[in-house]
mmCIF file of C-alpha atoms in Angstrom:
data_model
loop_
_atom_site.group_PDB
_atom_site.id
_atom_site.type_symbol
_atom_site.label_atom_id
_atom_site.label_comp_id
_atom_site.label_asym_id
_atom_site.label_seq_id
_atom_site.Cartn_x
_atom_site.Cartn_y
_atom_site.Cartn_z
ATOM 1 C CA MET A 1 71.902 -23.523 88.864
ATOM 2 C CA ASN A 2 73.522 -22.163 85.231
ATOM 3 C CA LYS A 3 74.450 -18.653 84.798
ATOM 4 C CA LEU A 4 70.642 -17.621 83.491
ATOM 5 C CA GLU A 5 68.905 -18.928 86.480
ATOM 6 C CA ALA A 6 71.621 -17.584 88.603
ATOM 7 C CA PHE A 7 71.497 -14.060 87.535
ATOM 8 C CA GLY A 8 67.695 -14.374 87.110
ATOM 9 C CA HIS A 9 67.378 -15.111 90.565
ATOM 10 C CA ILE A 10 69.426 -13.096 92.233
ATOM 11 C CA ALA A 11 67.459 -9.907 90.095
ATOM 12 C CA ALA A 12 64.199 -11.238 91.788
ATOM 13 C CA LEU A 13 66.133 -10.835 94.818
ATOM 14 C CA ALA A 14 67.371 -7.915 94.261
ATOM 15 C CA ILE A 15 63.775 -6.694 92.996
ATOM 16 C CA ARG A 16 62.118 -7.281 96.640
ATOM 17 C CA GLY A 17 64.791 -5.211 98.480
ATOM 18 C CA GLU A 18 67.098 -8.545 99.173
ATOM 19 C CA LEU A 19 70.631 -7.836 98.639
ATOM 20 C CA VAL A 20 73.293 -9.391 100.804
ATOM 21 C CA PHE A 21 76.300 -7.163 102.006
ATOM 22 C CA PRO A 22 79.540 -7.561 104.621
ATOM 23 C CA THR A 23 78.226 -7.186 107.933
ATOM 24 C CA SER A 24 80.742 -5.042 107.960
ATOM 25 C CA VAL A 25 79.649 -2.802 104.769
ATOM 26 C CA ASN A 26 77.045 -0.655 107.145
ATOM 27 C CA ALA A 27 79.552 0.825 109.118
ATOM 28 C CA ALA A 28 80.417 2.397 105.708
ATOM 29 C CA LEU A 29 76.781 3.086 104.585
ATOM 30 C CA ARG A 30 75.948 4.373 107.796
ATOM 31 C CA VAL A 31 79.034 7.463 106.919
ATOM 32 C CA GLN A 32 77.551 7.771 103.763
ATOM 33 C CA LEU A 33 74.922 8.290 104.388
ATOM 34 C CA ALA A 34 75.738 11.364 107.312
ATOM 35 C CA LEU A 35 78.108 12.620 105.046
ATOM 36 C CA ASP A 36 75.056 12.410 101.914
ATOM 37 C CA ASP A 37 74.309 16.103 103.837
ATOM 38 C CA PRO A 38 76.417 19.186 103.381
ATOM 39 C CA ASP A 39 75.051 20.547 106.645
ATOM 40 C CA CYS A 40 76.877 16.949 108.455
ATOM 41 C CA PRO A 41 78.543 18.836 111.553
ATOM 42 C CA ILE A 42 82.129 18.775 111.103
ATOM 43 C CA ASP A 43 82.231 17.220 114.497
ATOM 44 C CA LYS A 44 79.766 14.368 113.607
ATOM 45 C CA ALA A 45 82.273 12.969 110.819
ATOM 46 C CA ILE A 46 84.567 13.096 112.907
ATOM 47 C CA GLY A 47 83.253 10.182 115.640
ATOM 48 C CA LEU A 48 81.788 8.605 112.798
ATOM 49 C CA VAL A 49 85.318 7.882 110.976
ATOM 50 C CA LEU A 50 87.234 7.623 114.973
ATOM 51 C CA ALA A 51 83.590 4.846 115.065
ATOM 52 C CA GLU A 52 86.105 2.770 112.260
ATOM 53 C CA PRO A 53 89.598 2.073 113.094
ATOM 54 C CA LEU A 54 89.983 1.557 109.387
ATOM 55 C CA LEU A 55 88.627 3.843 107.661
ATOM 56 C CA ALA A 56 89.965 6.707 109.712
ATOM 57 C CA ALA A 57 93.535 4.970 108.668
ATOM 58 C CA ARG A 58 92.275 5.463 104.970
ATOM 59 C CA THR A 59 91.046 9.177 105.424
ATOM 60 C CA VAL A 60 94.801 10.044 107.408
ATOM 61 C CA ALA A 61 96.010 7.748 104.443
ATOM 62 C CA ILE A 62 94.922 9.102 101.879
ATOM 63 C CA ALA A 63 94.995 12.866 102.683
ATOM 64 C CA ASN A 64 99.294 12.715 103.160
ATOM 65 C CA SER A 65 99.591 10.764 100.175
ATOM 66 C CA ALA A 66 99.845 11.968 96.319
ATOM 67 C CA MET A 67 97.034 12.386 95.461
ATOM 68 C CA PHE A 68 96.397 15.588 98.143
ATOM 69 C CA ASN A 69 99.474 16.385 99.798
ATOM 70 C CA ARG A 70 101.296 17.707 96.151
ATOM 71 C CA ALA A 71 103.081 20.092 97.952
ATOM 72 C CA GLY A 72 104.790 18.218 100.299
ATOM 73 C CA ALA A 73 103.094 20.326 102.867
ATOM 74 C CA PRO A 74 103.577 18.777 106.338
ATOM 75 C CA ALA A 75 102.500 14.606 107.356
ATOM 76 C CA ILE A 76 98.745 15.269 108.827
ATOM 77 C CA THR A 77 98.132 12.970 112.321
ATOM 78 C CA ASN A 78 94.977 13.234 112.712
ATOM 79 C CA VAL A 79 91.405 12.993 111.342
ATOM 80 C CA ARG A 80 89.938 15.933 111.392
ATOM 81 C CA GLY A 81 93.100 17.021 110.104
ATOM 82 C CA ALA A 82 92.731 14.333 107.615
ATOM 83 C CA ILE A 83 88.666 15.059 106.535
ATOM 84 C CA MET A 84 90.015 18.876 106.490
ATOM 85 C CA ARG A 85 92.171 18.613 103.837
ATOM 86 C CA ILE A 86 89.901 16.869 101.425
ATOM 87 C CA GLY A 87 86.475 17.300 102.412
ATOM 88 C CA TYR A 88 83.166 15.888 102.912
ATOM 89 C CA GLN A 89 82.474 14.585 99.414
ATOM 90 C CA ASN A 90 86.193 12.537 99.182
ATOM 91 C CA LEU A 91 85.827 11.479 102.348
ATOM 92 C CA PHE A 92 81.780 9.896 101.408
ATOM 93 C CA ALA A 93 84.067 8.652 98.161
ATOM 94 C CA LEU A 94 86.294 6.837 101.078
ATOM 95 C CA ALA A 95 83.985 4.890 102.849
ATOM 96 C CA ALA A 96 82.297 4.614 98.930
ATOM 97 C CA ALA A 97 85.486 2.319 98.272
ATOM 98 C CA MET A 98 85.867 -0.005 101.534
ATOM 99 C CA VAL A 99 82.252 -1.072 100.822
ATOM 100 C CA VAL A 100 83.310 -1.388 97.293
ATOM 101 C CA ARG A 101 86.568 -3.466 98.664
ATOM 102 C CA GLN A 102 85.113 -5.252 101.052
ATOM 103 C CA PHE A 103 82.373 -7.147 98.929
ATOM 104 C CA GLY A 104 85.047 -9.101 97.732
ATOM 105 C CA SER A 105 86.416 -9.604 101.061
ATOM 106 C CA LYS A 106 84.125 -12.521 102.466
ATOM 107 C CA ILE A 107 85.477 -14.944 98.487
ATOM 108 C CA VAL A 108 86.275 -18.302 98.870
ATOM 109 C CA ASP A 109 87.118 -19.371 95.081
ATOM 110 C CA PRO A 110 90.925 -18.465 94.684
ATOM 111 C CA GLY A 111 89.368 -18.008 91.109
ATOM 112 C CA VAL A 112 86.878 -15.454 91.712
ATOM 113 C CA ARG A 113 88.950 -13.167 94.619
ATOM 114 C CA ALA A 114 91.339 -12.856 91.435
ATOM 115 C CA LYS A 115 88.761 -11.547 89.849
ATOM 116 C CA ALA A 116 87.363 -9.247 92.176
ATOM 117 C CA GLU A 117 91.363 -8.325 92.949
ATOM 118 C CA GLN A 118 91.643 -6.786 88.706
ATOM 119 C CA LEU A 119 87.859 -5.514 89.251
ATOM 120 C CA TRP A 120 89.631 -3.259 92.036
ATOM 121 C CA ASP A 121 92.771 -3.098 89.840
ATOM 122 C CA HIS A 122 91.138 -1.299 87.577
ATOM 123 C CA THR A 123 88.493 0.455 89.655
ATOM 124 C CA ILE A 124 91.299 1.966 91.089
ATOM 125 C CA HIS A 125 92.847 3.693 87.542
ATOM 126 C CA VAL A 126 89.418 4.495 86.520
ATOM 127 C CA ALA A 127 89.175 6.402 89.185
ATOM 128 C CA ALA A 128 92.747 8.147 89.700
ATOM 129 C CA LEU A 129 91.902 9.032 85.883
ATOM 130 C CA ALA A 130 88.948 10.833 85.736
ATOM 131 C CA ARG A 131 89.324 12.949 88.782
ATOM 132 C CA ILE A 132 92.390 14.503 85.553
ATOM 133 C CA ILE A 133 89.486 14.772 82.908
ATOM 134 C CA ALA A 134 87.468 15.680 84.495
ATOM 135 C CA ARG A 135 89.597 18.596 85.733
ATOM 136 C CA GLN A 136 91.624 19.294 82.077
ATOM 137 C CA VAL A 137 88.676 17.030 79.591
ATOM 138 C CA THR A 138 85.219 17.690 81.305
ATOM 139 C CA ASN A 139 85.001 20.674 83.024
ATOM 140 C CA ILE A 140 83.211 18.985 85.955
ATOM 141 C CA ASN A 141 83.863 18.537 89.571
ATOM 142 C CA PRO A 142 86.772 16.394 89.834
ATOM 143 C CA ASP A 143 85.912 14.959 93.174
ATOM 144 C CA THR A 144 82.074 14.131 91.503
ATOM 145 C CA ALA A 145 84.094 12.131 88.791
ATOM 146 C CA LEU A 146 86.075 10.523 91.311
ATOM 147 C CA PHE A 147 83.702 9.282 92.888
ATOM 148 C CA ALA A 148 81.247 8.235 90.420
ATOM 149 C CA ALA A 149 84.626 5.470 88.983
ATOM 150 C CA ILE A 150 85.346 4.079 92.789
ATOM 151 C CA VAL A 151 81.742 2.965 92.303
ATOM 152 C CA HIS A 152 80.383 2.282 88.662
ATOM 153 C CA GLU A 153 81.649 -1.553 88.580
ATOM 154 C CA VAL A 154 79.478 -1.604 92.494
ATOM 155 C CA GLY A 155 77.865 -4.378 90.398
ATOM 156 C CA GLY A 156 79.868 -6.800 89.571
ATOM 157 C CA PHE A 157 81.221 -6.935 92.218
ATOM 158 C CA TYR A 158 78.432 -7.038 93.970
ATOM 159 C CA LEU A 159 77.931 -10.397 91.978
ATOM 160 C CA LEU A 160 81.359 -12.085 92.451
ATOM 161 C CA SER A 161 80.383 -11.702 95.868
ATOM 162 C CA ARG A 162 76.904 -13.527 95.054
ATOM 163 C CA ALA A 163 79.146 -16.770 92.811
ATOM 164 C CA ASP A 164 80.966 -19.018 95.745
ATOM 165 C CA GLU A 165 76.380 -19.213 96.849
ATOM 166 C CA PHE A 166 75.676 -19.058 92.786
ATOM 167 C CA PRO A 167 78.855 -20.882 90.581
ATOM 168 C CA GLY A 168 77.094 -20.281 87.561
ATOM 169 C CA LEU A 169 77.256 -16.565 87.309
ATOM 170 C CA LEU A 170 80.879 -17.296 86.274
ATOM 171 C CA GLU A 171 79.737 -19.774 82.860
ATOM 172 C CA GLU A 172 80.665 -18.335 79.591
ATOM 173 C CA ASP A 173 77.697 -16.748 78.043
ATOM 174 C CA PRO A 174 77.688 -16.399 74.486
ATOM 175 C CA GLU A 175 74.695 -15.944 73.405
ATOM 176 C CA ASN A 176 74.415 -12.838 76.089
ATOM 177 C CA TRP A 177 71.086 -13.476 77.377
ATOM 178 C CA GLN A 178 71.829 -11.416 81.631
ATOM 179 C CA PRO A 179 72.128 -7.726 80.432
ATOM 180 C CA ALA A 180 68.660 -7.313 82.081
ATOM 181 C CA SER A 181 69.180 -9.322 85.351
ATOM 182 C CA GLU A 182 72.991 -7.160 85.636
ATOM 183 C CA GLU A 183 70.692 -4.218 84.786
ATOM 184 C CA ILE A 184 68.335 -4.454 87.861
ATOM 185 C CA ILE A 185 71.440 -6.212 90.453
ATOM 186 C CA LEU A 186 73.013 -3.041 89.093
ATOM 187 C CA ARG A 187 70.172 -0.428 89.784
ATOM 188 C CA GLU A 188 68.986 -1.872 93.445
ATOM 189 C CA VAL A 189 73.243 -1.791 94.302
ATOM 190 C CA MET A 190 73.166 1.254 94.836
ATOM 191 C CA ALA A 191 69.719 2.638 95.718
ATOM 192 C CA LYS A 192 71.451 0.570 98.741
ATOM 193 C CA LEU A 193 74.022 2.388 98.478
ATOM 194 C CA CYS A 194 71.349 6.248 97.644
ATOM 195 C CA ILE A 195 74.740 7.005 94.660
ATOM 196 C CA PRO A 196 73.367 10.442 93.779
ATOM 197 C CA ASP A 197 70.598 10.075 90.577
ATOM 198 C CA GLU A 198 73.339 11.826 88.499
ATOM 199 C CA VAL A 199 76.165 9.414 89.088
ATOM 200 C CA ALA A 200 73.982 6.405 89.388
ATOM 201 C CA GLU A 201 72.543 7.818 85.722
ATOM 202 C CA ALA A 202 75.828 8.071 84.251
ATOM 203 C CA ILE A 203 77.031 4.422 85.357
ATOM 204 C CA GLU A 204 74.465 2.741 83.781
ATOM 205 C CA GLY A 205 74.960 4.474 80.495
ATOM 206 C CA LEU A 206 77.757 3.064 80.165
ATOM 207 C CA ARG A 207 77.034 -0.050 79.011
ATOM 208 C CA ASP A 208 75.913 1.035 75.700
ATOM 209 C CA SER A 209 76.371 5.010 74.718
ATOM 210 C CA PHE A 210 78.541 6.753 73.409
ATOM 211 C CA LEU A 211 81.630 9.540 73.988
ATOM 212 C CA SER A 212 80.525 13.053 72.935
ATOM 213 C CA ILE A 213 83.480 14.898 71.442
ATOM 214 C CA PRO A 214 84.076 16.678 72.601
ATOM 215 C CA PRO A 215 83.870 15.375 75.546
ATOM 216 C CA ASP A 216 81.496 17.339 78.126
ATOM 217 C CA ASN A 217 79.963 15.454 80.777
ATOM 218 C CA LEU A 218 80.048 12.336 83.655
ATOM 219 C CA LEU A 219 78.961 9.374 81.691
ATOM 220 C CA ASP A 220 81.894 10.633 78.923
ATOM 221 C CA THR A 221 84.160 11.129 81.473
ATOM 222 C CA LEU A 222 83.304 7.591 82.412
ATOM 223 C CA LEU A 223 83.734 6.176 78.949
ATOM 224 C CA LEU A 224 87.050 8.019 77.762
ATOM 225 C CA ALA A 225 88.613 6.689 82.080
ATOM 226 C CA ASN A 226 87.363 3.559 80.887
ATOM 227 C CA HIS A 227 88.627 3.582 76.890
ATOM 228 C CA LEU A 228 92.228 4.768 78.430
ATOM 229 C CA ALA A 229 92.440 2.446 81.986
ATOM 230 C CA PRO A 230 95.972 0.478 82.178
ATOM 231 C CA VAL A 231 93.605 -2.432 83.320
ATOM 232 C CA ALA A 232 90.439 -4.152 81.830
ATOM 233 C CA SER A 233 87.604 -5.040 83.781
ATOM 234 C CA PRO A 234 86.914 -9.139 84.158
ATOM 235 C CA LEU A 235 84.339 -9.544 84.162
ATOM 236 C CA GLN A 236 83.606 -8.586 80.701
ATOM 237 C CA SER A 237 83.536 -9.817 77.583
ATOM 238 C CA ALA A 238 85.479 -7.814 75.873
ATOM 239 C CA PRO A 239 86.381 -3.936 77.428
ATOM 240 C CA ARG A 240 84.286 -0.249 77.227
ATOM 241 C CA GLU A 241 86.213 0.952 74.178
ATOM 242 C CA LEU A 242 85.330 4.339 72.496
ATOM 243 C CA PRO A 243 85.263 3.499 67.967
ATOM 244 C CA PRO A 244 88.084 1.601 66.058
ATOM 245 C CA HIS A 245 89.311 5.409 65.088
ATOM 246 C CA ALA A 246 89.221 6.126 69.293
ATOM 247 C CA ASP A 247 93.032 7.226 69.602
ATOM 248 C CA SER A 248 92.657 9.989 66.723
ATOM 249 C CA VAL A 249 89.691 11.125 67.856
ATOM 250 C CA ILE A 250 91.258 11.400 70.913
ATOM 251 C CA ASP A 251 94.310 13.534 69.318
ATOM 252 C CA LEU A 252 91.011 16.112 68.372
ATOM 253 C CA PHE A 253 91.022 17.410 72.083
ATOM 254 C CA ILE A 254 93.830 16.500 73.954
ATOM 255 C CA ASP A 255 97.251 16.855 72.264
ATOM 256 C CA GLU A 256 100.098 13.520 73.190
ATOM 257 C CA GLU A 257 101.552 15.765 75.562
ATOM 258 C CA THR A 258 98.730 16.554 77.647
ATOM 259 C CA LEU A 259 98.391 12.940 77.026
ATOM 260 C CA ALA A 260 101.060 11.660 78.515
ATOM 261 C CA ALA A 261 101.133 13.597 81.398
ATOM 262 C CA MET A 262 97.538 12.694 81.733
ATOM 263 C CA LEU A 263 98.531 9.483 81.710
ATOM 264 C CA ALA A 264 102.080 9.830 84.095
ATOM 265 C CA GLU A 265 99.550 11.095 86.255
ATOM 266 C CA SER A 266 97.090 9.088 87.010
ATOM 267 C CA GLU A 267 99.745 5.842 87.810
ATOM 268 C CA ILE A 268 100.766 7.622 90.697
ATOM 269 C CA ASP A 269 97.665 8.821 91.997
ATOM 270 C CA ALA A 270 96.487 4.947 90.970
ATOM 271 C CA ALA A 271 99.550 3.455 93.335
ATOM 272 C CA ALA A 272 99.033 6.213 96.059
ATOM 273 C CA MET A 273 95.247 5.195 96.346
ATOM 274 C CA SER A 274 96.225 1.574 95.922
ATOM 275 C CA ALA A 275 98.064 1.736 99.035
ATOM 276 C CA ALA A 276 96.341 4.307 101.037
ATOM 277 C CA LEU A 277 92.909 1.568 100.386
ATOM 278 C CA LEU A 278 94.931 -1.326 100.803
ATOM 279 C CA VAL A 279 92.521 -3.740 102.990
#
C-alpha cells in the first residue's frame, strides 16, 4: 500500500468514526470530558485525577514546575493543591498532553518512534512559546494558547501511531497528494478528542494562513510559536514558515531584547514541561 492509498484508507476509516486509539487514552479522555464542564466540582476533578496514578503524578509535578511556581512557593504534595494552583483549564491541557503522548507509546519501528519523539519535542517548545506569546504579544488567554499548542500536531501523532500498520505513510510524496486526507484525519481526531471549535479552527488554519500584523489571535500565536520553536516538526517537508522577511516583520512588534527574554523563558518552561510530562 503506497502513501496515497494509506492516507485514503485511514481517512475513510476516520470518516466512519473508526479511529484507533491506544487503550490508555480512554482514561485521559474521561478526565477531559468531565473538565469540559466549568462547573465540574473540585472533588469530582480530584477523584478523576486520583483514579489515574500517572495523571495524578504529572499534575503535582507540573504544579511544582517553573511554569507555575516562579515565586518559589512551598512545594505542593497533593492533587487538590496542584489543581488549585494550575486551574481546570491547565489540567484539561495536561490530560490532552497525555493523550497526545500516548499515541507514540506503542510504536515499534525505531525510525517512526524517533519521529514521534522529535514531534513531541517540537510540541513542547511550541506550547511553551505559545503561552508566553499569548501573554506578551497577542493578548489572548495564555491557557488556551498552551492547550492549542499541545494538541496542534495531534493529527501527526495519530498518523505516526498507525505507521507500523501502514508503512506507506512515511514514503516521500513529491506530488503532495495527501493534504485533503490529512485534513479529514485531523478534523476527525480533534472531534474525537472534543477539541473546542475555536482551537480546532486555529489548528486547521495553520496549513495555509498568514500571520496578521500585528498578531492578535490564537492562529497568529500558533504561527509565531511554530516559527520561533528551535525544534521543527519531522512531518513537514518544510517548517511552517512566516514570509522570508519574517525576522524583520517580527521586529515591528517585538523588540530584540524582549524577544531574547521570551526565548530564554520558553527554554526554561519547555524543559520544566518536558520533565513534568515525561511518560
